[in-house]
Coordinates of C-alpha atoms in Angstrom, one line a residue:
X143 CA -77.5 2.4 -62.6
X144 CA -74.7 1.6 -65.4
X145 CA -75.2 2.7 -68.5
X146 CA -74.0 -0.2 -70.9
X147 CA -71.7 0.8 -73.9
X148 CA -73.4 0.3 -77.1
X149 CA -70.9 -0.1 -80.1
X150 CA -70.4 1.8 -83.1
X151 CA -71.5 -0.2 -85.7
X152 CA -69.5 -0.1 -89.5
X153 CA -69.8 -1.1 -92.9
X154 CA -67.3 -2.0 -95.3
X155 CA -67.2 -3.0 -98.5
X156 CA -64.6 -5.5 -99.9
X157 CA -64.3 -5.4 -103.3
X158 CA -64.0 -8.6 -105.5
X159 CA -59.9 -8.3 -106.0
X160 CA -59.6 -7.5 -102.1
X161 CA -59.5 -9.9 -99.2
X162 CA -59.5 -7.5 -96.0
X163 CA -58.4 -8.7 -92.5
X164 CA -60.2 -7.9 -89.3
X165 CA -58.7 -7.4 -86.3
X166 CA -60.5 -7.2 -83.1
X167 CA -58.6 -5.5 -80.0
X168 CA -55.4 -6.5 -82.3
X169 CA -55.5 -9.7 -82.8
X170 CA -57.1 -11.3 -86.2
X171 CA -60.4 -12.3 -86.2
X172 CA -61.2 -13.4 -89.5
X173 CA -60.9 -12.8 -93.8
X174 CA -63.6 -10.7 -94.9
X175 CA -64.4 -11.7 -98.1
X176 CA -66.0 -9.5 -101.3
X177 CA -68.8 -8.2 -100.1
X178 CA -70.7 -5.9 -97.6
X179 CA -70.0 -6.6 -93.8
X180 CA -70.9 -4.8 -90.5
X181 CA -68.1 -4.5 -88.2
X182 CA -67.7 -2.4 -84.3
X183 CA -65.4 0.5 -85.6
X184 CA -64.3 1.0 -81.9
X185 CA -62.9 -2.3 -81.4
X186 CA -62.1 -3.2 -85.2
X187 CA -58.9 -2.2 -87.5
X188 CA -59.4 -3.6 -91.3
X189 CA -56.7 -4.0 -93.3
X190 CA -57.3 -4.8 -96.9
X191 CA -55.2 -7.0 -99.7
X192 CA -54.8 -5.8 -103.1
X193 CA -55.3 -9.8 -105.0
X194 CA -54.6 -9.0 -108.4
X195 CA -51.4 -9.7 -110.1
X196 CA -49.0 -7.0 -109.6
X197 CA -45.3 -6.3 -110.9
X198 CA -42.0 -5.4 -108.9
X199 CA -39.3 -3.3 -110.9
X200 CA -36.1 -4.0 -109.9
X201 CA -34.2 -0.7 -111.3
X202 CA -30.2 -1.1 -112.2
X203 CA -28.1 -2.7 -110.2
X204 CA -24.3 -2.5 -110.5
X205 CA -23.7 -6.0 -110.4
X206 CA -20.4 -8.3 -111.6
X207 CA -20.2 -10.9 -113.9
X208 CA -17.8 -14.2 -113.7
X209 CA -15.1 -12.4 -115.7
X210 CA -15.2 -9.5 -113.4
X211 CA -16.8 -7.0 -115.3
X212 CA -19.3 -4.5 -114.1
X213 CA -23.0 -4.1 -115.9
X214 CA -26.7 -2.8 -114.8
X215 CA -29.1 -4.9 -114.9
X216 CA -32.6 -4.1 -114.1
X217 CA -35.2 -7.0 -113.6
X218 CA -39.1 -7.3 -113.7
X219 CA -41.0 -9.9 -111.5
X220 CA -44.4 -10.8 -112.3
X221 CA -46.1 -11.7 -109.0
X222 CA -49.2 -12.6 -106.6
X223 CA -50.8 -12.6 -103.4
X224 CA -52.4 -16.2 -102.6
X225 CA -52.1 -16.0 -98.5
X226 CA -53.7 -12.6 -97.6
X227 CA -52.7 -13.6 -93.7
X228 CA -48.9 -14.6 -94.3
X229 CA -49.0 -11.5 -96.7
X230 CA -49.9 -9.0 -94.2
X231 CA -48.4 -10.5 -90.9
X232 CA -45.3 -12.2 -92.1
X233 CA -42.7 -9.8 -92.8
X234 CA -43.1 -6.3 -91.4
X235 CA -43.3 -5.5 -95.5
X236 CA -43.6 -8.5 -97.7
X237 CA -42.9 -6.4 -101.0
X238 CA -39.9 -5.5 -99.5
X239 CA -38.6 -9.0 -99.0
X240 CA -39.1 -9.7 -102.9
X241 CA -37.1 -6.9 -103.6
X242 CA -34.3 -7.8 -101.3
X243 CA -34.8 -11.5 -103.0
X244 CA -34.7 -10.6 -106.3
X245 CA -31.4 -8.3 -105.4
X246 CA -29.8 -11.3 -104.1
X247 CA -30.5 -13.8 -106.8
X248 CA -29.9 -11.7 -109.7
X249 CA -26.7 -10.6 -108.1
X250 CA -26.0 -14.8 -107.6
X251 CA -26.9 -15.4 -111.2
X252 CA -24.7 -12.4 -112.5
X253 CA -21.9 -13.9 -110.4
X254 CA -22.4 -17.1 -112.2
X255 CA -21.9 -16.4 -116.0
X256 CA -19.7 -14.3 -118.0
X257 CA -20.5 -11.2 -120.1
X258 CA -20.2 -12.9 -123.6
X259 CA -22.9 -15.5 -121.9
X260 CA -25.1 -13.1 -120.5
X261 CA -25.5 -10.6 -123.7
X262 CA -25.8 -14.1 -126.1
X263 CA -28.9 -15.0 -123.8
X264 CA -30.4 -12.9 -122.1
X265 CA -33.2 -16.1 -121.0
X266 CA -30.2 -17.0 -117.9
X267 CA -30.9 -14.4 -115.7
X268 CA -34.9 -15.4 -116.1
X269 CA -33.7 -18.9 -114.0
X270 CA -33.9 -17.1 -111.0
X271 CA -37.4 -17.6 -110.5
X272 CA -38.0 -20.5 -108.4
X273 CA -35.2 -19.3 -106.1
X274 CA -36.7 -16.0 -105.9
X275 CA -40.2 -18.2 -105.3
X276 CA -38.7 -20.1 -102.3
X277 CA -37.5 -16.7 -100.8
X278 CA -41.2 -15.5 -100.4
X279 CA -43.5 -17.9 -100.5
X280 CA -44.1 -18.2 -96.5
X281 CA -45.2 -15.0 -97.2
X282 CA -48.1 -15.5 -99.3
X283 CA -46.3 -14.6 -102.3
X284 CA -46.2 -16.5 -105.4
X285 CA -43.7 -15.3 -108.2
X286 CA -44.9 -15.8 -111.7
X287 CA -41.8 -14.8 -113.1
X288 CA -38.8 -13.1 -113.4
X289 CA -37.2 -11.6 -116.7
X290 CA -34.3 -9.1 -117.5
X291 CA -35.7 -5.8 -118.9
X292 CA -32.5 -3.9 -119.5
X293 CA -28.8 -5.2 -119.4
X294 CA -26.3 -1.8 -119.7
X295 CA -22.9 -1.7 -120.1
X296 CA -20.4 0.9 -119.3
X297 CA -19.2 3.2 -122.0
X298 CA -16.1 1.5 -122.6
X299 CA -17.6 -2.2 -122.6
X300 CA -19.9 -0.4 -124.8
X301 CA -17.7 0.6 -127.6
X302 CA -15.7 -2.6 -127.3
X303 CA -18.9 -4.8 -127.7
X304 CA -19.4 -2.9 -130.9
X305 CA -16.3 -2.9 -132.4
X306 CA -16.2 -6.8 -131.8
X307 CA -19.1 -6.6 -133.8
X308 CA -18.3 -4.4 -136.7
X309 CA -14.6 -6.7 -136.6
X310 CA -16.8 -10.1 -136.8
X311 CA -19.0 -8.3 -139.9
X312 CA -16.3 -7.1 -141.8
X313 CA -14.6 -10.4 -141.9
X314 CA -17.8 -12.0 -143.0
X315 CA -17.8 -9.6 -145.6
X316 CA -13.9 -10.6 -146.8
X317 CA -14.8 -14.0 -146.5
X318 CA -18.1 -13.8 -149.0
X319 CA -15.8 -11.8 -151.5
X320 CA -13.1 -14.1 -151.8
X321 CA -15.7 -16.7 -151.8
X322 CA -17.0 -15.0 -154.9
X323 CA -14.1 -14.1 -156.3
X324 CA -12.4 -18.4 -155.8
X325 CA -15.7 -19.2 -157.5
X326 CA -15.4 -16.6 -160.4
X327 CA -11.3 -17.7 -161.1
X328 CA -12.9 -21.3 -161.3
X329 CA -15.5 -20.3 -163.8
X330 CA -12.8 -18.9 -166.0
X331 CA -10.6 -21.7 -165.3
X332 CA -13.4 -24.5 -166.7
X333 CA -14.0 -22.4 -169.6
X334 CA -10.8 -21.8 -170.4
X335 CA -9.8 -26.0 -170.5
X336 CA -13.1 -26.6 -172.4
X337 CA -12.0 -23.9 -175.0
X338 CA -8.4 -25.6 -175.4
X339 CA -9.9 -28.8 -175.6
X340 CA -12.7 -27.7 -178.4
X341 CA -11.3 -24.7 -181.3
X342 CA -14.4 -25.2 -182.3
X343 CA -16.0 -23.8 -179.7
X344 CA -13.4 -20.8 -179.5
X345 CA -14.3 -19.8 -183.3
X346 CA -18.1 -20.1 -182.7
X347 CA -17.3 -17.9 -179.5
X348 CA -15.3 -15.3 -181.5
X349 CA -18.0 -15.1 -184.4
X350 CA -20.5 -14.9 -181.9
X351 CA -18.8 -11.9 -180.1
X352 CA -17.9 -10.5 -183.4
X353 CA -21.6 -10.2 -184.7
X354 CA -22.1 -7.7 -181.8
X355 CA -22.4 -4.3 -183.3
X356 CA -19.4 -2.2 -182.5
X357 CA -17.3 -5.1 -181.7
X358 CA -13.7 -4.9 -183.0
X359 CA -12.0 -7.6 -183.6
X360 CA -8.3 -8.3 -184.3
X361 CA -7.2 -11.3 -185.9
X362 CA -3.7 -12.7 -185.1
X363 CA -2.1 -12.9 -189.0
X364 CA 1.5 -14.6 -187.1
X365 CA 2.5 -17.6 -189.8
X366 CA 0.9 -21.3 -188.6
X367 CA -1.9 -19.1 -186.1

């Protein structure tokens, strides 16, 4: 008499942020979702899906800019799973593919802008996020966004970059003193015309300077002064 098999009956638990994929003699049999289920664990592989929002660092990459000039930049991309299926059986490692995607795009966007464009706004290399989206969205993927974390330049571009700077500041700083000091030789200048055109004012000026204590004043005794 055969003895039939009896299977091994399972339980597993899929947690509310989890979608988990059960495969029966390798091939997928359904999307387990949050809860408890019973499953044969001699037949049955479960692989789960993390469904939360995650993040992908993109550390720095030597990259050049439309001017030819060499920086780091590191990038962050905000991203989801919304296909646990694609997610898990599309690419042999989706995360991967965003990584390779957001190395490609940010090394595009570099490509496309000089360094005096980049480091006035930073917001251009954030663009790349519906191309990076395209790149991965069979996959289950959907990129939130995309934005610069770090943008590094060599020592050299470094000290350049702030010399420009301290160069640009200093001339503001010439250009508000001899603002001051055109507006100052005016002052004098009107006060000195409405003194010509009123003596009267000039001897009320000089009794009022006089009455000062301490004030020395020398009077001009030269014939018809």
């Amino acid at each position: 008499m055969t003895k039939k098999k009896l299977f091994t009956n399972a339980y597993a638990t899929v947690m509310d942020w989890q979608r988990t994929l059960l495969f029966r003699d390798g091939t997928l049999e359904r999307v387990l979702e949050p809860g408890r289920h019973k499953y044969d664990a001699d037949r049955c592989t479960l692989v789960s899906v993390e469904m939360r929002p995650r993040m992908l660092q993109l550390p720095g990459q030597e990259l050049l800019t439309r001017d030819g000039l060499s920086v780091r930049v590191s990038l962050v991309a905000d991203w989801v799973v919304t296909d646990p299926v694609a997610f898990t059986t599309g690419a042999q490692s989706a995360e991967s593919v965003l990584y390779a995607a957001m190395q490609e795009v940010a090394r595009d966007l570099l490509a496309a802008h000089t360094l005096d464009e980049l480091i006035a706004d930073r917001a251009l290399l954030t663009i790349g996020t519906e191309q990076i989206a395209g790149k991965v969205e069979r996959l289950g993927i959907r990129v939130n966004s995309v934005r610069a974390k770090d943008l590094m330049l060599p020592g050299e571009l470094r000290k350049a970059a702030l010399e420009t700077i301290l160069a640009r500041e200093r001339g503001r700083a010439e250009l508000e003193r001899a603002r001051a000091e055109a507006a100052a030789l005016r002052s004098l200048a009107n006060t000195a015309k409405l003194l010509e055109d009123n003596p009267v004012l000039l001897r009320l000026r000089t009794l009022q300077v006089a009455a000062a204590p301490g004030t020395k004043v020398v009077l001009d005794a030269t014939p018809g002064a």
